[in-house]
Amino acid sequence: MCLKQRLNHILPEARIKTRLIDLVGYASDAGFYHLIPKAVVQPVNEEEIISLFQFSNNCKIPLVFRAGGTSLSGQSITDGILVDLSRFWNKILIENDGDTVRVQPGVIGAIANVYLKKFNRKIGPDPSSINSAMMGGIISNNASGMCCGVKHNSYHTTQFIRFILPDGKSFSAENSLDYKRFNKECMFLAEELIDIRETILSSQELHEKIRGKYKTKNTVGYSLNAFLDYSEPLDIFSHLLVGGEGTLAFISEAVLQTIPDLPFKATALLYYPDIYAACQAILPLVGVGAEMVELMDRAALRSIENMPGIDPSVKTLPETAAAMLIEFQEADLTSLESRVNEFLNITKEFSLLNRPEFTRDPGKRDFLWKVRKGLFPAVGAVRSKGTTVILEDIAFPVDLLGNAILDLQALFVKYHYTNAIIFGHAKDGNIHFVITQSFDKPADVFRYDQFIREVVELVVDKYKGTLKAEHGTGRNMAPFVETEWGLDAYKIMSRIKAASDPMNLLNPGVIINNDPDIHVKNLKSLPAVEEEVDKCIECGYCEHKCPSRDITLTPRRRIVVRRELVRLKKTGDHVKYRELLKQYQYDGLETCAVDGLCASVCPVDINTGDLVKRLRKENHSAVGNKFALVLAKEFRLVESLVCFALKSGRLVNRVAGEKAMARLTKAVRKMIPTFPLWSNQLENPPELGILEKIHSDPENQTTVVYFPTCISRVLGSSAEGRKNIMEAFLSVAEKAGISVVIPKNISGSCCGQIFSSKGFRDAYHFTANAWMEELWTTSCEGKYSVVVDVSSCTYTLQHLRPALSESNQLLFDRLKIMDSIEFLCDWVLPGSRVKQKKDKIILHPVCSVDKMGIEYKFRKVAAFYAREVVVPVKAGCCGMAGDRGFLFPELTESATLDEAAEVKESDYDGYYSSAKTCEMAMSEAVNKNYESILHLVDDCTE
Ligand SMILES: Cc1cc2nc3c(=O)[nH]c(=O)nc-3n(C[C@H](O)[C@H](O)[C@H](O)COP(=O)(O)OP(=O)(O)OC[C@H]3O[C@@H](n4cnc5c(N)ncnc54)[C@H](O)[C@@H]3O)c2cc1C
Ligand code: SF4
Ligand code: SF4
């Protein structure tokens, strides 16, 4: 029986992935190690976890848990069974008025903070990966960040953990009866823990070493401070799981104490003549209460000096300069001002190159933090093709940091890491350094090995620092745990592992590993693949945004698979290559919505959709391309045919029953797989006569060109008796006294998205140029702004330039194209007379609204006409992508699942969005009628 069949006794087939593309896709986390799992499973409850443990024990196959997969030390990969928790373990409960939060391991850290925001609280750990990292990983890595220091890291803020041991027994310190049960049912483990505690307490040296090591951040080895902080075996074990990197037990739930989210903040960027001078300022800064003190060396500054918006003086700083980004945070403005003043009073102690200027403006502060967070990716983005970007994470005693950095920089020179940069959380003596290199040749590996061994010597022997302050030991520092901690402590750690996981099947090789060279084994090669994605650092930041993440691939996995294809080609494994390429067609290409949402969160600006579009284009035959061009040229006819088909479809449904068209199109699809499926959200097309009746007033100063998109022209209102979108737009404009001009040849015109998303370049270029010429005339050569009533089309039109001829590009630059949301916010709202407000409405911001950065306007319009506006925490791309949802409805179904579940928890007076096909997808998912925000304004104004 194959592995899948055996696992099928535990989980349904749909949640066991063993196809080549799945295994290859999950072989990477954000670190620089690579292991291909035997299977990927997605359990949904504790029973299934227990069965998986039994299975692992019986078959001697290791189990490794993965949450967000953003780990950097190689701890969320395996060649055993990978247990993916990102999909089903995302329950969250705010308790005690926000003082505590109960989470499952698949809850994204930032999402927990969104729920806590209204209580002015947040979780303690603040890794810079918090938008993608999940609670299982945040706790298991004992993650921390710029602000939390040691005090508010996962270890100190985790109150209770519910866990399952490899033998299937489950406990939680929250349950008082579990203390006795743990001691009784896990006698050996409990006795080992008591014995270890006694050993530590009886050795002053060990005791002091442990206390000393946790004064600064430290994630090397197990959290031995648990033995000093707790006496009950259950408490000790629960806290060993923090930072346990999934090697001891499964965390199924945790309760965290939250911390105040101080609302008043002042941030400043300080420049120093050299790194040593900067380091001398750390302790005084901490003394005056700086919450964040982020250090950047000259090389780090150089890596971001060309970033748009950056202070141009950065380029002219002396060659030895260094910078520090500092922030004060307080509960009220007076306290904040006094903190800042206290700091200004001591500035003469520092040899600053600039006058400190504090900003309290959220936009400016966000920018400064964006710059700081952009350092690691900035190096990743400019690295040579085929090289890996390595982010190390060490800590030194703060008072020695200056000297330590100078020594480290000397090592960069010695080992020819010419583009290495240093930055970090200076307050905690924690610095990160980034180097890039390839691992293609043995000499490359040797160089890294020698370098890292010297770094270990420097950190441990010379400065008594730590080798991993916050990223976890993983495989990367496993050979050096004993070096850092000494033999006695290492033996204790080995005993902990052996007592909890006697068969060594839970993330084996991570933290405890007898192989002295494991840090240079299973290294990831990053071969150059395609221009669009070569910069990818496999960080995983994009995964949670992607609408196809739960049915096929995420952007990271799309890229990882492309890299594997290159590797297979290189090694001549043609059979696997062909198999993978075949699977990529559906998983990689067809189910990508090409919405580009991945680019909005990617630290190196990769839009995987661009790659997909190009690959789709390359898949088209010359005949296909020609046919698409004919369709583009005859789009008026196409539009009429679609209207005819819709009318016929509705008729068929009326005569043969509501499901007739769905059945019919499903049957056709069996023969023609790309045939679109019928949706009952499709209504009769609207009458276009209304557009012809418009009399524009050329004298009116407030005139706009209204471009009703082809979607609006062919899809009518989805609710009986409601206006269609064009009627709603014209009504709103009339009430606002805005004169409207309609393009003369509106019928048959289109933004071209339908062609561009499928990679039909010629058809897209033809459509784009035709549209441009039409709009140029209608807008009186750019005098009037153009308003578009579907946000995804607005986005396409705003980004039309590359598809235009040179002369049309010049015209395009003079054209103002705005979305209906901007029209409502900037043109209609100022003079609007509200007839009645809705009580509580819900919004679905489509991805183009996110990408255009106008979500705040969307909320503003909604809040003008409703007392309460809700945007679901889990709002995301619906996967409709124009027409992709008709071709692959499973994509839309999967993409809308989480958001729909959240929306269904309550009732609303209105459901609004700004793109018709997305409204259809959400209506289908929620079973309520979503409509354009134009309808809200029309309904609520006089
Ligand atoms: C660009 C970048 C910046 C980063 N910045 C920081 C930073 O500032 N601070 C910081 O601390 N880290 C940082 N990291 C590292 C990483 O993002 C964090 O450690 C994060 O907390 C890992 O969370 P995850 O959900 O991705 O965990 P994963 O990588 O999925 O897993 C981490 C570990 O937890 C284990 N695990 C997961 N769930 C469970 C469970 N339920 N039970 C038992 N074990 C489990 C896994 O087996 C693995 O060993 C950064 C990473 C990147 C790529
Ligand atoms: S374009 Fe959209 S669907 Fe495609 S990979 Fe990026 S986020 Fe996913
Ligand atoms: S595409 Fe960007 S966000 Fe996604 S894994 Fe690659 S670098 Fe990270």
Short mmCIF file of C-alpha atoms and ligand atoms in Angstrom, two decimals, residues 29-31 49 63-77 82-83 85 89 104-108 125-130 132-146 154 217 219 241 244-253 372-373 376-377 391 393 425 430 432 469-472 474 506-507 510 537-541 556 603, ligand 1:
data_model
loop_
_atom_site.label_atom_id
_atom_site.label_comp_id
_atom_site.label_asym_id
_atom_site.label_seq_id
_atom_site.Cartn_x
_atom_site.Cartn_y
_atom_site.Cartn_z
CA ASP A 29 10.68 27.49 3.91
CA ALA A 30 12.25 30.95 4.18
CA GLY A 31 15.62 29.52 5.19
CA ILE A 49 -2.99 14.81 15.05
CA LEU A 63 6.51 14.49 11.43
CA VAL A 64 7.20 18.19 11.05
CA PHE A 65 4.66 20.95 11.65
CA ARG A 66 4.47 24.02 9.50
CA ALA A 67 2.50 27.19 10.19
CA GLY A 68 3.50 30.18 8.03
CA GLY A 69 6.74 28.57 6.85
CA THR A 70 8.68 31.81 7.35
CA SER A 71 11.41 30.23 9.48
CA LEU A 72 14.95 31.10 8.55
CA SER A 73 16.99 28.34 10.19
CA GLY A 74 15.55 25.34 8.34
CA GLN A 75 13.09 24.20 11.00
CA SER A 76 9.86 23.92 9.00
CA ILE A 77 11.00 21.54 6.27
CA LEU A 82 4.93 17.77 6.64
CA VAL A 83 1.87 18.79 8.65
CA LEU A 85 -1.50 23.99 9.80
CA TRP A 89 -6.15 25.95 12.66
CA GLN A 104 -4.88 28.11 17.41
CA PRO A 105 -1.50 27.66 15.70
CA GLY A 106 -2.68 28.79 12.24
CA VAL A 107 -3.72 32.30 13.33
CA ILE A 108 -1.55 34.95 11.66
CA PRO A 125 6.01 39.14 20.16
CA ASP A 126 6.47 41.43 17.19
CA PRO A 127 8.62 39.69 14.55
CA SER A 128 8.90 41.75 11.41
CA SER A 129 7.31 38.76 9.66
CA ILE A 130 4.16 39.18 11.80
CA SER A 132 2.58 36.19 7.61
CA ALA A 133 3.97 34.29 10.60
CA MET A 134 1.42 32.25 12.52
CA MET A 135 1.00 31.71 16.24
CA GLY A 136 2.25 28.09 16.13
CA GLY A 137 5.52 29.31 14.63
CA ILE A 138 5.70 32.50 16.68
CA ILE A 139 5.46 30.48 19.90
CA SER A 140 7.59 27.55 18.75
CA ASN A 141 10.39 29.86 17.60
CA ASN A 142 10.01 32.15 20.64
CA ALA A 143 9.80 34.95 18.12
CA SER A 144 10.42 38.54 19.05
CA GLY A 145 11.09 41.79 17.26
CA MET A 146 11.96 45.44 17.37
CA SER A 154 6.56 34.61 23.31
CA LYS A 217 17.33 37.45 23.57
CA THR A 219 16.75 31.10 20.93
CA LEU A 241 7.57 24.24 24.06
CA GLY A 244 10.91 24.17 21.08
CA GLU A 245 10.69 24.47 17.26
CA GLY A 246 8.17 21.65 17.03
CA THR A 247 10.63 19.05 18.31
CA LEU A 248 8.87 18.12 21.55
CA ALA A 249 5.09 18.14 21.06
CA PHE A 250 2.23 19.60 19.04
CA ILE A 251 0.76 22.91 20.22
CA SER A 252 -2.96 22.84 19.53
CA GLU A 253 -3.93 26.00 21.39
CA ARG A 372 14.07 49.68 8.12
CA LYS A 373 12.06 46.56 7.28
CA PHE A 376 16.86 42.43 4.25
CA PRO A 377 14.84 42.32 1.02
CA LEU A 391 20.01 36.33 7.18
CA ASP A 393 20.80 36.66 13.83
CA HIS A 425 17.61 45.66 17.47
CA ASN A 430 20.69 41.81 18.69
CA HIS A 432 21.17 40.73 11.91
CA ALA A 469 18.67 35.76 19.23
CA GLU A 470 15.26 35.35 17.69
CA HIS A 471 15.13 33.09 14.62
CA GLY A 472 15.52 29.72 16.36
CA GLY A 474 16.95 25.04 13.40
CA LEU A 506 9.37 14.94 15.77
CA ASN A 507 11.34 17.39 13.64
CA VAL A 510 16.48 20.41 14.54
CA ILE A 537 13.86 34.98 -1.44
CA GLU A 538 11.18 32.36 -0.66
CA CYS A 539 10.16 34.25 2.48
CA GLY A 540 6.51 33.21 2.21
CA TYR A 541 5.13 36.69 2.90
CA ARG A 556 6.07 31.13 -3.32
CA PRO A 603 9.33 42.62 0.02
C1 LIG B 1 11.97 38.43 6.17
C2 LIG B 1 11.85 37.73 7.49
C3 LIG B 1 11.95 38.48 8.66
C4 LIG B 1 11.86 37.84 9.90
N1 LIG B 1 11.92 38.60 11.02
C5 LIG B 1 11.83 38.01 12.23
C6 LIG B 1 11.87 38.78 13.42
O1 LIG B 1 11.92 40.01 13.40
N2 LIG B 1 11.82 38.12 14.60
C7 LIG B 1 11.71 36.76 14.67
O2 LIG B 1 11.64 36.24 15.78
N3 LIG B 1 11.65 36.02 13.57
C8 LIG B 1 11.69 36.59 12.34
N4 LIG B 1 11.64 35.83 11.22
C9 LIG B 1 11.56 34.36 11.34
C10 LIG B 1 10.13 33.81 11.39
O3 LIG B 1 9.31 34.56 10.57
C11 LIG B 1 9.52 33.80 12.78
O4 LIG B 1 10.28 33.06 13.66
C12 LIG B 1 8.07 33.30 12.80
O5 LIG B 1 7.59 33.39 14.10
C13 LIG B 1 7.86 31.89 12.31
O6 LIG B 1 6.49 31.69 12.21
P1 LIG B 1 5.85 30.72 11.11
O7 LIG B 1 4.39 30.72 11.29
O8 LIG B 1 6.33 31.05 9.79
O9 LIG B 1 6.44 29.33 11.61
P2 LIG B 1 6.99 28.10 10.78
O10 LIG B 1 8.19 28.51 10.04
O11 LIG B 1 5.91 27.47 10.00
O12 LIG B 1 7.38 27.13 11.97
C14 LIG B 1 8.32 27.51 12.91
C15 LIG B 1 8.60 26.35 13.84
O13 LIG B 1 7.46 26.12 14.63
C16 LIG B 1 7.06 24.76 14.56
N5 LIG B 1 5.61 24.75 14.72
C17 LIG B 1 4.70 25.44 14.02
N6 LIG B 1 3.47 25.20 14.50
C18 LIG B 1 3.61 24.32 15.51
C19 LIG B 1 2.70 23.68 16.39
N7 LIG B 1 1.40 23.89 16.33
N8 LIG B 1 3.18 22.84 17.31
C20 LIG B 1 4.52 22.61 17.40
N9 LIG B 1 5.41 23.17 16.59
C21 LIG B 1 4.97 24.03 15.65
C22 LIG B 1 7.57 24.29 13.23
O14 LIG B 1 7.76 22.91 13.20
C23 LIG B 1 8.88 25.03 13.13
O15 LIG B 1 9.88 24.35 13.81
C24 LIG B 1 11.68 36.44 9.96
C25 LIG B 1 11.56 35.71 8.79
C26 LIG B 1 11.64 36.35 7.56
C27 LIG B 1 11.49 35.54 6.32
#
